[in-house]
XYZ file of C-alpha atoms in Angstrom:
342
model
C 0.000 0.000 0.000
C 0.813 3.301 -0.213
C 3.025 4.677 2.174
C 2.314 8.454 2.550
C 5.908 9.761 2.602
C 5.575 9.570 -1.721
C 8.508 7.278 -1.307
C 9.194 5.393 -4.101
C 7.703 4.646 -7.774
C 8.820 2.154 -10.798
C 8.109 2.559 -14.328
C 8.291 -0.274 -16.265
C 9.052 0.719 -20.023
C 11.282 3.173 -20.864
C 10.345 3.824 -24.945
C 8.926 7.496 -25.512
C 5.875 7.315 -22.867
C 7.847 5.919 -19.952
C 10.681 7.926 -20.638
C 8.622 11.389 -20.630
C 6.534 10.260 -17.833
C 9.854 9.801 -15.837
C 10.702 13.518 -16.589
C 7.126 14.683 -16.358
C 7.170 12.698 -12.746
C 11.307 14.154 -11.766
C 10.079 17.830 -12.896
C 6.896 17.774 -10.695
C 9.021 16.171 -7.909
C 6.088 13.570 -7.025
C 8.507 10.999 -5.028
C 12.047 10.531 -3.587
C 13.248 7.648 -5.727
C 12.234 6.811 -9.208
C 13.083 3.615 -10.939
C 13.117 2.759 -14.148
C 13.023 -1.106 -15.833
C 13.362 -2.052 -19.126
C 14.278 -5.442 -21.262
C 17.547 -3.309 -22.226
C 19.123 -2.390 -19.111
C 21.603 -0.345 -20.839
C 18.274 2.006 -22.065
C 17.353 2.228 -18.594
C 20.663 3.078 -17.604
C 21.010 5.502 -19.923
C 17.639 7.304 -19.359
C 17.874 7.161 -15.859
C 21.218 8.875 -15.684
C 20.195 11.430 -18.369
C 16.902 12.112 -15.915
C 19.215 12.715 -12.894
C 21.600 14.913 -14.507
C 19.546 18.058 -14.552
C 18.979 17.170 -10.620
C 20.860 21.077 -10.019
C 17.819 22.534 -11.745
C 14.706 20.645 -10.166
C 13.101 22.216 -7.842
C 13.162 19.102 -5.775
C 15.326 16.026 -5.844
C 14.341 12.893 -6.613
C 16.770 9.935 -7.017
C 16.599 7.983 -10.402
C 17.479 5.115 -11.011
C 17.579 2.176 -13.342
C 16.703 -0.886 -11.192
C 15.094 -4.788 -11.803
C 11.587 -6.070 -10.605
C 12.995 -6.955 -7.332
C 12.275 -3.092 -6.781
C 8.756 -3.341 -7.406
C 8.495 -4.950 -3.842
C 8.365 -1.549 -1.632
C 7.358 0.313 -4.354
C 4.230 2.788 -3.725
C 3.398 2.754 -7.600
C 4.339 0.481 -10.537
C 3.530 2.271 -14.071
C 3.335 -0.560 -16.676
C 4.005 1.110 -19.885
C 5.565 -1.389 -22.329
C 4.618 -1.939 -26.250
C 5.587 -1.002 -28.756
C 5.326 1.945 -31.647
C 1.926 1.663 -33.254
C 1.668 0.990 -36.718
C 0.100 3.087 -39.638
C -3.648 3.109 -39.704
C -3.642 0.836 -36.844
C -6.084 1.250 -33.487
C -5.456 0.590 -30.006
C -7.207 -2.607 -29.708
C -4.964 -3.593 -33.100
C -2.161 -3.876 -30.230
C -4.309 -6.269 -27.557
C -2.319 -9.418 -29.706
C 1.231 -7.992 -29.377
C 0.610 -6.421 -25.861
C -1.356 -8.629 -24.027
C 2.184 -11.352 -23.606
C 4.983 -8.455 -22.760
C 1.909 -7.165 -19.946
C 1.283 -10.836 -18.484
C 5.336 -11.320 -18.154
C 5.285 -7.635 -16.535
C 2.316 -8.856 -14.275
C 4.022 -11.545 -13.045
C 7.268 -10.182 -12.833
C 6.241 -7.259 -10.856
C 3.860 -9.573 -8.084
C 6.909 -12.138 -7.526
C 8.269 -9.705 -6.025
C 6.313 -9.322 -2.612
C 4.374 -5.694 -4.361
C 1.649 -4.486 -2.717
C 0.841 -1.398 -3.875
C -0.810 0.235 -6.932
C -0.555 -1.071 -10.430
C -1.054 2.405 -12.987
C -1.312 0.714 -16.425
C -0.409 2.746 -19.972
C -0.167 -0.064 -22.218
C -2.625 -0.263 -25.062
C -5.498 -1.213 -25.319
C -5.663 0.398 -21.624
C -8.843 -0.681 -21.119
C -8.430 -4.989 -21.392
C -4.950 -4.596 -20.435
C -5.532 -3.057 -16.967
C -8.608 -5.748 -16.652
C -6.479 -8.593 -17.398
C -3.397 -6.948 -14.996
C -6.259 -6.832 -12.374
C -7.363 -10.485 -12.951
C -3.676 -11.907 -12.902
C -1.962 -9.853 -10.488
C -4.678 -11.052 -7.666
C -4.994 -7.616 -6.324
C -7.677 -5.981 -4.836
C -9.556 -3.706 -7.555
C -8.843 -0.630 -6.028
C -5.166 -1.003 -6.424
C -5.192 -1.764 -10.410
C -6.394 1.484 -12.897
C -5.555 2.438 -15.940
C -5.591 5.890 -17.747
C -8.751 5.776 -19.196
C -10.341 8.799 -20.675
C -8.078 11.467 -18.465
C -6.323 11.853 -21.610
C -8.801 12.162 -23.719
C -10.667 14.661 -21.141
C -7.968 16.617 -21.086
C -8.411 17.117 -25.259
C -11.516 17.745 -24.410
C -10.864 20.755 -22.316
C -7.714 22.072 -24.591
C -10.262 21.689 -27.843
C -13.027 23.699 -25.832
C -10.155 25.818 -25.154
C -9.316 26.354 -28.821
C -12.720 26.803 -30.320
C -13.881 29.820 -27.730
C -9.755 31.073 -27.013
C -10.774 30.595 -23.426
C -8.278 28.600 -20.519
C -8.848 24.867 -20.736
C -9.267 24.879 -16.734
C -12.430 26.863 -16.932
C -14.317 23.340 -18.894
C -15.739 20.573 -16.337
C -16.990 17.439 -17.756
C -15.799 14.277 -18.651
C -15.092 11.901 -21.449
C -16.640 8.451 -20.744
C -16.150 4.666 -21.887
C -13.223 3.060 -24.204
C -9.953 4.993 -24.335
C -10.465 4.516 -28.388
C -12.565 5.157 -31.029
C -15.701 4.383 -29.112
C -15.326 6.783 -26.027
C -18.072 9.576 -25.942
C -18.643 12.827 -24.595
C -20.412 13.139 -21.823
C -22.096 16.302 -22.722
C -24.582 16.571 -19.720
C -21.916 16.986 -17.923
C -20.046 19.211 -19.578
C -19.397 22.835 -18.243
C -17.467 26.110 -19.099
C -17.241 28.831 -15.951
C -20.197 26.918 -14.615
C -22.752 27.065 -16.958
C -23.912 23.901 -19.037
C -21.792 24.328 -22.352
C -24.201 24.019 -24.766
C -25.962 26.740 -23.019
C -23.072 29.176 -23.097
C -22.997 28.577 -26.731
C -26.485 29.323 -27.218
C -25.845 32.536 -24.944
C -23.354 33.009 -26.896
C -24.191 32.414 -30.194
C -23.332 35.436 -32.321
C -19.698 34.647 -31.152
C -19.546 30.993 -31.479
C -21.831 30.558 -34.068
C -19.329 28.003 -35.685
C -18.831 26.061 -32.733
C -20.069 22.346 -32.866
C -20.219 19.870 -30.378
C -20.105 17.370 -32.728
C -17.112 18.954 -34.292
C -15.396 18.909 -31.021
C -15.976 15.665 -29.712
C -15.245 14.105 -32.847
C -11.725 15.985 -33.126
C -11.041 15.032 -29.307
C -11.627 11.020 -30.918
C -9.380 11.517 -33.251
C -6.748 13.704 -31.651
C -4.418 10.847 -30.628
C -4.421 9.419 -33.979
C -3.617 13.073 -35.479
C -0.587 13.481 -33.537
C 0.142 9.678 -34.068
C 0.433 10.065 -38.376
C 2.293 13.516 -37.665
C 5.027 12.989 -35.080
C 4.863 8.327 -34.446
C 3.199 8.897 -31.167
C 2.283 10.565 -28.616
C 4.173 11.183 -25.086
C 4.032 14.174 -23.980
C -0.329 14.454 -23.079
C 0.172 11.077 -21.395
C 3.116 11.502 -19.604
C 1.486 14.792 -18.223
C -1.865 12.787 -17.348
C 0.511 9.711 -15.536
C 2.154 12.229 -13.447
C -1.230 13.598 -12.669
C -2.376 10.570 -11.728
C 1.020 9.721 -9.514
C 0.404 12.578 -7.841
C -2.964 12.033 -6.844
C -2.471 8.930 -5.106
C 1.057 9.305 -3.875
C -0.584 12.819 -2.225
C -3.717 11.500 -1.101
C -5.564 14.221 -3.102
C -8.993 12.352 -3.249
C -9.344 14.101 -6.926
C -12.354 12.418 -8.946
C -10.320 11.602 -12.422
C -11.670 9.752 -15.560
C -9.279 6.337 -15.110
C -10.014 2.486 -16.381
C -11.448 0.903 -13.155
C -13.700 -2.059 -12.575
C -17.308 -1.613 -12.853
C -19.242 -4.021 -11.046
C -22.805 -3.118 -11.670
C -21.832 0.602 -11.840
C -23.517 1.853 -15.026
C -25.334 -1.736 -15.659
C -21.987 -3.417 -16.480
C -19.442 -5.903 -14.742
C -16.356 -7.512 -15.395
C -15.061 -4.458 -17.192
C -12.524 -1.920 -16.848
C -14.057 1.572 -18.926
C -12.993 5.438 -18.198
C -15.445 6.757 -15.190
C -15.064 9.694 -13.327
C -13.395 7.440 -9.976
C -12.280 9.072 -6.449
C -8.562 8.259 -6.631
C -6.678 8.093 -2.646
C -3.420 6.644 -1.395
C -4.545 3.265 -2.031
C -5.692 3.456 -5.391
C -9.256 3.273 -7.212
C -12.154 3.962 -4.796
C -15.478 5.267 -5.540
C -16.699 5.578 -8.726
C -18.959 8.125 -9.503
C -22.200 7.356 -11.165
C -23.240 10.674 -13.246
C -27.126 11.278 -13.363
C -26.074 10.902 -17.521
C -28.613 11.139 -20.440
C -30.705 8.558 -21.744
C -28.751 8.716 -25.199
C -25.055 8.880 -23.003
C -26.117 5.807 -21.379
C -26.919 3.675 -23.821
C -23.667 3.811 -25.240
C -22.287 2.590 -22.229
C -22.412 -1.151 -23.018
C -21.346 -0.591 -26.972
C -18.226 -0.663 -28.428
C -18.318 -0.297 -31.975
C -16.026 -2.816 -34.196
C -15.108 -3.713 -37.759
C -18.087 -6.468 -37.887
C -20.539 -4.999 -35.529
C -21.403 -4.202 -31.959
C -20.676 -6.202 -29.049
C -20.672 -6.274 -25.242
C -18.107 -4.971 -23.531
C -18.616 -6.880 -20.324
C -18.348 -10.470 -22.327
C -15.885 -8.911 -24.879
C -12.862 -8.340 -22.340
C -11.941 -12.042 -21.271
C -13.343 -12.828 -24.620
C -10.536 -11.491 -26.307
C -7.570 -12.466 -23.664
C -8.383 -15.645 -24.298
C -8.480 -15.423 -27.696
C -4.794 -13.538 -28.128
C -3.338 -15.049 -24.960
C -2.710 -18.320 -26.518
C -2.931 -22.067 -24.093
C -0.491 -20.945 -21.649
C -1.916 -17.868 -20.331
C -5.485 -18.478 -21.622
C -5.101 -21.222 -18.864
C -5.317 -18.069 -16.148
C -9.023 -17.429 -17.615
C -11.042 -20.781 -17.017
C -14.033 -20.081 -16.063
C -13.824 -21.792 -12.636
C -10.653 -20.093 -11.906
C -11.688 -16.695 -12.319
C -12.136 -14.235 -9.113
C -14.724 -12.498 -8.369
C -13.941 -8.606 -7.661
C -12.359 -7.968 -4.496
């Protein structure tokens, strides 16, 4: 668990998302030791040695270093982010095949080692890949999220930001559901200074007459894959929303944030990680809020569109493990071996 003194967190992956979230985490000084893992020790070396350098400039120190999974045992926080670059044209739940074995040998890795704290997983498809960490790590459900839709909440807010040249920090509201092409704007909930947003833009409509909300939360779906065909990837928005999230829990902020936690009748579903506004503490994932939403927002709660149709999400997540996990780790998911939520 958590130990309150922000002692100590590991971050597994050190490609171009665990390597910014490192510096996002060293520049916010969020904890007194960092580690860093990767399958090339040398890269971890390197980066973690690059991180400390600039240590005279920080405005607080924190010790980084590169480190094996024998760390993970007193850590506060382990940050799975391993993967790989995404293809062209390619989606996040194109990755669940590739992903899904480097995340199990993470899993397993990491809970060897005695951990006991809180599991923040990065790795596409967030969604299924925090669910299955959750399932095979034997934690309690509160101490496994993913990222969920704080990203994509955040490009939300900087969109809103863009269209009426107003700070991004004035918008409330929340992106809901998959971190992917299926997530959806919550738009009841959605707020700028206070008022309802699609009543400032009525108030305001002889100066944002060209404003859409359509518009906008169709460029906030799309924004990751935008910066993806321009620049490879992206890094720096979810390096900025992992140290967010670090700091949360390490500081026992109690912030409600957007993350991939278990529902378990919340909304109607079960057995599913999905972005919901959740209570984050010291020890992880706690209550999840359940927003009075629309009838049309909550029917697209248990829909996630796909090539060949529409299908459950609650039946759809140890659906596809075992599908892409192969024999071996498929094995974890017989039916009378899996746990019930904790």
């Amino acid at each position: 668990m958590v130990t309150m003194n922000r002692n100590k967190v590991v971050i597994v992956g050190t490609g171009q998302v665990g390597s910014t979230a490192a510096f996002a985490i060293v520049t916010h000084g969020l904890c007194n030791e960092l580690v860093l893992i990767d399958h090339s020790a040398g890269k971890a070396l390197g980066e973690s040695h690059d991180l400390d350098d600039g240590s005279e400039f920080q405005d607080r120190h924190v010790k980084v270093r590169n480190g094996d999974y024998g760390d993970c045992k007193d850590a506060d926080i382990v940050v799975i982010t391993v993967g790989r670059k995404p293809p062209a044209n390619s989606t996040r739940l194109d990755e669940l095949g590739f992903t899904i074995g480097l995340v199990g040998d993470v899993v397993d890795r990491v809970m060897a080692s005695g951990f006991n704290g809180v599991i923040v997983m990065v790795s596409n498809p967030v969604d299924v890949m925090a669910w299955y960490a959750w399932k095979r790590s034997g934690l309690p459900r509160t101490q496994v999220l993913g990222t969920g839709t704080a990203l994509d909440t955040s490009r939300l807010k900087t969109i809103i930001g863009e269209e009426t040249g107003l700070d991004p920090r004035n918008v409330g509201g929340f992106v809901m559901g998959e971190h992917g092409d299926s997530q959806f704007t919550a738009w009841s909930t959605v707020s700028l200074g206070g008022k309802p947003f699609t009543r400032f833009l009525s108030d305001n409509a002889d100066r944002f007459s060209s404003v859409s909300t359509h518009e906008i939360e169709e460029k906030t779906r799309t924004r990751g894959n935008e910066i993806v065909a321009a620049k490879g990837g992206t890094n720096f928005g979810i390096a900025s929303t992992v140290a967010g999230i670090v700091q949360t829990i390490l500081w026992d902020e109690r912030r409600i944030v957007p993350v991939s936690t278990l529902l378990d009748g919340e909304y109607g579903e079960h057995d599913v990680f999905l972005g919901v506004p959740t209570e984050l503490r010291a020890n992880g994932a706690n209550e999840i809020v359940e927003l009075d939403l629309s009838e049309d927002e909550r029917r697209v709660i248990p829909t996630l569109p796909q090539g060949l149709g529409v299908w459950r999400v609650g039946a759809e997540h140890p659906r596809m493990v075992r599908a892409l996990a192969g024999p071996t780790l498929s094995a974890l998911f017989d039916t009378s071996d899996l746990r019930s939520a904790a």
